[in-house]
XYZ file of C-alpha atoms in Angstrom:
300
model
C -33.949 -31.551 1.602
C -31.076 -30.466 -0.907
C -28.316 -28.176 -0.306
C -25.373 -26.441 -2.251
C -22.078 -26.315 -0.615
C -18.838 -24.114 -1.746
C -15.493 -24.833 -0.590
C -12.104 -24.631 -1.844
C -9.315 -26.859 -1.799
C -5.559 -26.929 -2.607
C -4.016 -28.010 -6.006
C -1.039 -29.630 -4.270
C -2.654 -30.800 -1.081
C -6.521 -31.219 -2.209
C -7.499 -32.731 1.074
C -6.803 -29.425 2.540
C -9.923 -27.205 2.585
C -10.262 -23.599 1.882
C -13.444 -21.482 3.450
C -15.534 -19.579 1.269
C -16.695 -16.291 2.438
C -19.553 -14.158 1.222
C -19.513 -10.328 0.741
C -22.819 -8.386 2.052
C -24.312 -5.344 0.556
C -22.141 -3.243 3.235
C -19.244 -5.069 2.088
C -18.804 -6.540 5.066
C -17.967 -10.557 5.149
C -19.595 -13.529 6.579
C -18.763 -17.240 6.541
C -20.954 -18.910 3.540
C -23.337 -21.354 4.614
C -25.024 -23.950 2.466
C -27.548 -22.501 0.433
C -31.199 -25.067 0.600
C -32.906 -25.631 -2.946
C -35.681 -27.207 -3.967
C -35.494 -29.599 -6.867
C -38.921 -30.493 -8.629
C -39.516 -32.832 -11.020
C -39.109 -32.083 -14.535
C -37.969 -28.953 -14.134
C -34.772 -27.133 -14.458
C -33.289 -25.281 -10.926
C -30.761 -22.488 -11.115
C -28.982 -21.020 -8.093
C -27.458 -18.088 -8.227
C -24.490 -17.719 -5.702
C -23.036 -13.979 -5.459
C -20.099 -12.243 -4.102
C -18.426 -15.611 -3.100
C -14.272 -15.369 -2.693
C -11.717 -17.494 -0.848
C -10.839 -17.120 2.742
C -7.492 -16.693 1.856
C -4.932 -16.367 -0.963
C -2.825 -18.814 -2.746
C 1.127 -18.776 -2.074
C 4.199 -17.704 -4.263
C 1.903 -15.179 -5.929
C 4.847 -12.521 -7.055
C 5.861 -12.843 -10.747
C 9.352 -13.406 -11.432
C 10.666 -11.402 -14.662
C 7.509 -10.844 -15.601
C 6.476 -14.415 -15.712
C 4.291 -16.834 -13.185
C 6.350 -17.859 -10.313
C 7.796 -21.333 -10.588
C 6.598 -22.248 -7.256
C 3.134 -20.770 -7.732
C 0.501 -22.379 -5.662
C -3.457 -22.837 -7.012
C -6.875 -23.161 -5.448
C -9.901 -25.051 -7.112
C -13.411 -24.262 -6.622
C -15.800 -26.921 -5.471
C -19.541 -26.698 -5.764
C -21.616 -29.671 -4.729
C -25.010 -30.905 -4.258
C -26.033 -32.628 -1.120
C -28.938 -34.356 0.023
C -29.443 -33.881 3.881
C -30.864 -36.084 6.474
C -30.673 -36.006 9.989
C -27.871 -33.374 10.026
C -25.919 -35.335 8.023
C -24.898 -34.403 4.381
C -24.583 -36.729 1.634
C -22.790 -35.646 -2.033
C -24.918 -36.384 -4.431
C -22.832 -34.253 -7.479
C -19.857 -31.991 -7.541
C -17.909 -29.725 -10.184
C -14.306 -28.897 -9.437
C -13.310 -25.590 -11.453
C -9.808 -25.005 -13.324
C -6.830 -23.907 -11.071
C -7.069 -20.760 -9.669
C -4.563 -18.071 -7.917
C -6.045 -15.909 -5.845
C -4.469 -12.785 -4.700
C -4.702 -10.085 -1.770
C -6.171 -7.572 -4.515
C -9.225 -9.606 -5.627
C -12.549 -7.242 -5.820
C -14.036 -10.081 -3.441
C -12.060 -9.028 -0.776
C -12.496 -5.626 0.262
C -11.951 -4.557 3.965
C -13.687 -1.202 4.103
C -14.431 1.926 1.754
C -10.731 3.068 1.795
C -9.656 0.043 -0.247
C -7.700 0.611 -3.512
C -10.456 1.545 -6.232
C -9.798 2.128 -9.873
C -12.286 4.583 -11.774
C -11.974 6.782 -14.544
C -10.220 9.867 -14.164
C -11.757 13.441 -15.169
C -9.424 14.007 -18.289
C -9.341 11.687 -21.305
C -7.495 8.152 -21.487
C -6.914 8.042 -17.735
C -7.492 5.749 -14.808
C -7.115 6.965 -10.851
C -6.575 4.803 -8.161
C -7.181 6.172 -4.678
C -4.571 3.918 -2.930
C -1.351 2.340 -3.439
C -0.199 0.357 -6.083
C 2.398 -2.150 -6.179
C 3.988 -4.111 -9.375
C 5.245 -7.388 -8.958
C 4.085 -7.387 -5.313
C 1.336 -8.022 -3.169
C 2.424 -5.184 -0.140
C 2.998 -2.141 -1.530
C 3.895 0.623 1.246
C 4.362 3.538 -0.756
C 2.038 5.082 -3.572
C 3.627 3.303 -6.220
C 6.061 0.373 -5.530
C 7.804 -1.526 -8.432
C 9.575 -4.779 -7.965
C 11.928 -5.101 -11.340
C 13.054 -2.778 -14.132
C 11.316 0.301 -14.656
C 11.913 2.408 -18.370
C 10.961 6.163 -18.339
C 10.802 7.567 -21.757
C 10.132 11.169 -20.345
C 11.120 12.741 -17.141
C 10.501 12.768 -13.543
C 8.843 16.113 -12.170
C 9.448 17.114 -8.916
C 7.675 20.270 -6.904
C 10.083 23.101 -6.495
C 7.827 26.278 -7.012
C 9.511 28.674 -3.918
C 5.657 29.815 -3.016
C 5.245 26.139 -1.525
C 8.719 26.414 0.363
C 9.698 28.030 3.858
C 12.821 28.204 6.108
C 15.227 28.184 2.700
C 18.627 28.242 3.274
C 21.994 27.983 1.649
C 24.212 24.607 2.393
C 27.824 24.269 3.115
C 29.115 22.919 0.029
C 32.132 22.720 1.528
C 30.809 20.122 3.869
C 28.673 18.550 1.067
C 32.137 17.938 -0.573
C 33.751 16.408 2.654
C 30.796 13.898 3.221
C 31.004 12.993 -0.580
C 34.781 12.235 -0.269
C 34.067 9.904 2.735
C 31.351 7.991 0.319
C 32.434 4.564 -0.693
C 31.555 3.820 -4.140
C 31.609 -0.434 -4.433
C 30.583 -3.043 -6.812
C 28.517 -6.052 -5.741
C 26.206 -8.621 -6.551
C 22.985 -9.268 -5.408
C 22.181 -12.436 -3.473
C 20.409 -14.854 -5.878
C 17.334 -15.152 -3.127
C 16.731 -11.160 -3.305
C 17.364 -10.707 -6.921
C 14.728 -12.931 -7.746
C 12.089 -11.745 -5.143
C 12.538 -8.182 -6.199
C 12.704 -9.022 -9.516
C 16.171 -7.610 -10.546
C 17.288 -9.106 -13.882
C 20.981 -7.637 -13.249
C 22.594 -9.081 -10.397
C 25.895 -7.095 -10.642
C 25.380 -3.397 -9.689
C 27.828 -0.526 -8.673
C 26.743 1.943 -5.873
C 27.000 2.276 -1.912
C 26.039 0.393 1.070
C 23.218 1.904 3.093
C 24.597 1.351 6.207
C 27.465 3.592 5.409
C 25.557 6.102 3.749
C 23.561 6.228 6.974
C 26.798 7.243 9.252
C 27.612 9.859 6.836
C 24.096 11.118 5.668
C 21.123 9.578 7.829
C 18.758 11.654 6.015
C 19.629 9.893 2.508
C 18.459 5.926 4.087
C 15.348 4.990 5.138
C 14.388 2.252 6.701
C 11.087 0.035 4.955
C 10.369 -2.192 7.159
C 10.877 -6.349 6.533
C 11.669 -7.699 2.846
C 11.137 -11.257 2.574
C 13.380 -12.841 -0.036
C 12.819 -15.829 -2.365
C 14.112 -18.408 -0.042
C 11.559 -17.678 2.800
C 14.059 -15.745 5.039
C 12.573 -12.054 5.827
C 14.951 -9.163 6.395
C 14.058 -6.914 9.162
C 14.499 -3.251 9.199
C 15.314 -3.029 5.697
C 17.553 0.022 4.443
C 16.892 1.848 0.785
C 18.869 4.811 0.106
C 17.317 7.908 -1.281
C 19.614 8.749 -4.461
C 18.184 12.125 -4.703
C 19.831 12.819 -1.574
C 23.213 11.880 -2.947
C 22.760 13.422 -6.376
C 22.016 16.869 -4.248
C 25.304 16.435 -2.385
C 26.892 15.655 -5.110
C 25.931 19.134 -6.752
C 26.833 21.015 -3.684
C 30.407 19.292 -4.255
C 30.505 20.443 -7.852
C 29.971 23.901 -6.818
C 32.622 23.500 -4.255
C 35.120 22.192 -6.215
C 34.099 24.741 -9.040
C 34.933 27.568 -6.282
C 38.253 25.710 -5.673
C 38.714 25.982 -9.148
C 38.036 29.245 -9.461
C 40.501 30.080 -6.748
C 43.369 28.373 -8.231
C 42.395 30.074 -11.437
C 42.906 33.623 -9.997
C 45.806 32.648 -7.966
C 47.763 31.350 -11.478
C 46.748 34.145 -13.088
C 48.300 36.631 -10.215
C 51.450 34.026 -10.666
C 51.620 34.562 -14.112
C 51.679 38.226 -13.865
C 54.169 38.538 -11.314
C 56.029 35.907 -13.459
C 55.673 39.007 -16.499
C 56.558 41.449 -14.142
C 60.127 39.403 -13.213
C 61.057 38.777 -16.816
C 60.416 42.386 -17.759
C 62.625 43.473 -14.438
C 65.463 40.857 -15.931
C 65.086 41.952 -19.368
C 65.464 45.606 -18.137
C 68.141 44.786 -15.778
C 70.017 42.990 -19.057
C 69.912 45.918 -20.668
C 70.915 48.372 -18.132
C 73.747 46.223 -17.647
C 74.821 46.161 -21.510
C 74.454 50.057 -21.554
C 76.730 50.452 -18.956
C 79.539 48.329 -20.175
C 79.189 49.727 -23.505
C 79.598 53.235 -21.980
C 82.705 52.026 -19.920
C 84.024 50.946 -23.301
C 83.515 54.247 -24.957
C 85.255 55.995 -21.959
C 88.542 53.960 -22.287
């Protein structure tokens, strides 16, 4: 009896075997079992092994600066023809594939129907993804996560229609000014192991410290779970800043400064009027003194 067996091996350690799984029609998975084949004399035998995928992913899949990771790991697929005799398999021939990168988003690795699927959109020249999209990351935790720089040639729009809002209240701009005055603006350099993992080209930045902002404006800071750096270190409870919240604080602070400026302008105008009145009184007093002096001189 003859059997076809398929398994994966690691390029850097070919003695380490990677199991192969086979997806069923309902997208469930099971371990791939050797396929029995019949070899007939003077005939070509064709066998199709469908819906196969590796049981795990390669390491260091995250791209750096748009290029493959220098420490990228690879698998190779091995398909072998074996002769079987009394529960023993004997290799007759085998084929090894080229190097393969296996990512978590491989089409063969569907866990259930809710996984992300790309399809044509309802409007021309569009595609739709029902799930989360990660660019330079295998673990997006939002609708779109980008590790690296992003260019936007247009504008970013936010919903602001009054018809979808409730509990609308004016904010205390004086408090916003006070909070902004407390925030510290610093220059800093991202650590190389973090910058490389996140695809950050310019490590030197100007901004704020999330822990400091959290003490002043808690709603502008969010925990996003663990973040893994290039050296393998995982930073638990990583903090990120919502700059839109800080921007709106700045708008309120500017409004409060406008109020103070207008108040000062009104006060200055009042002082200028008082000053003009004082100058006019001083001038009248001088004129009155001159008239009195002239009258006394004429009497003499």
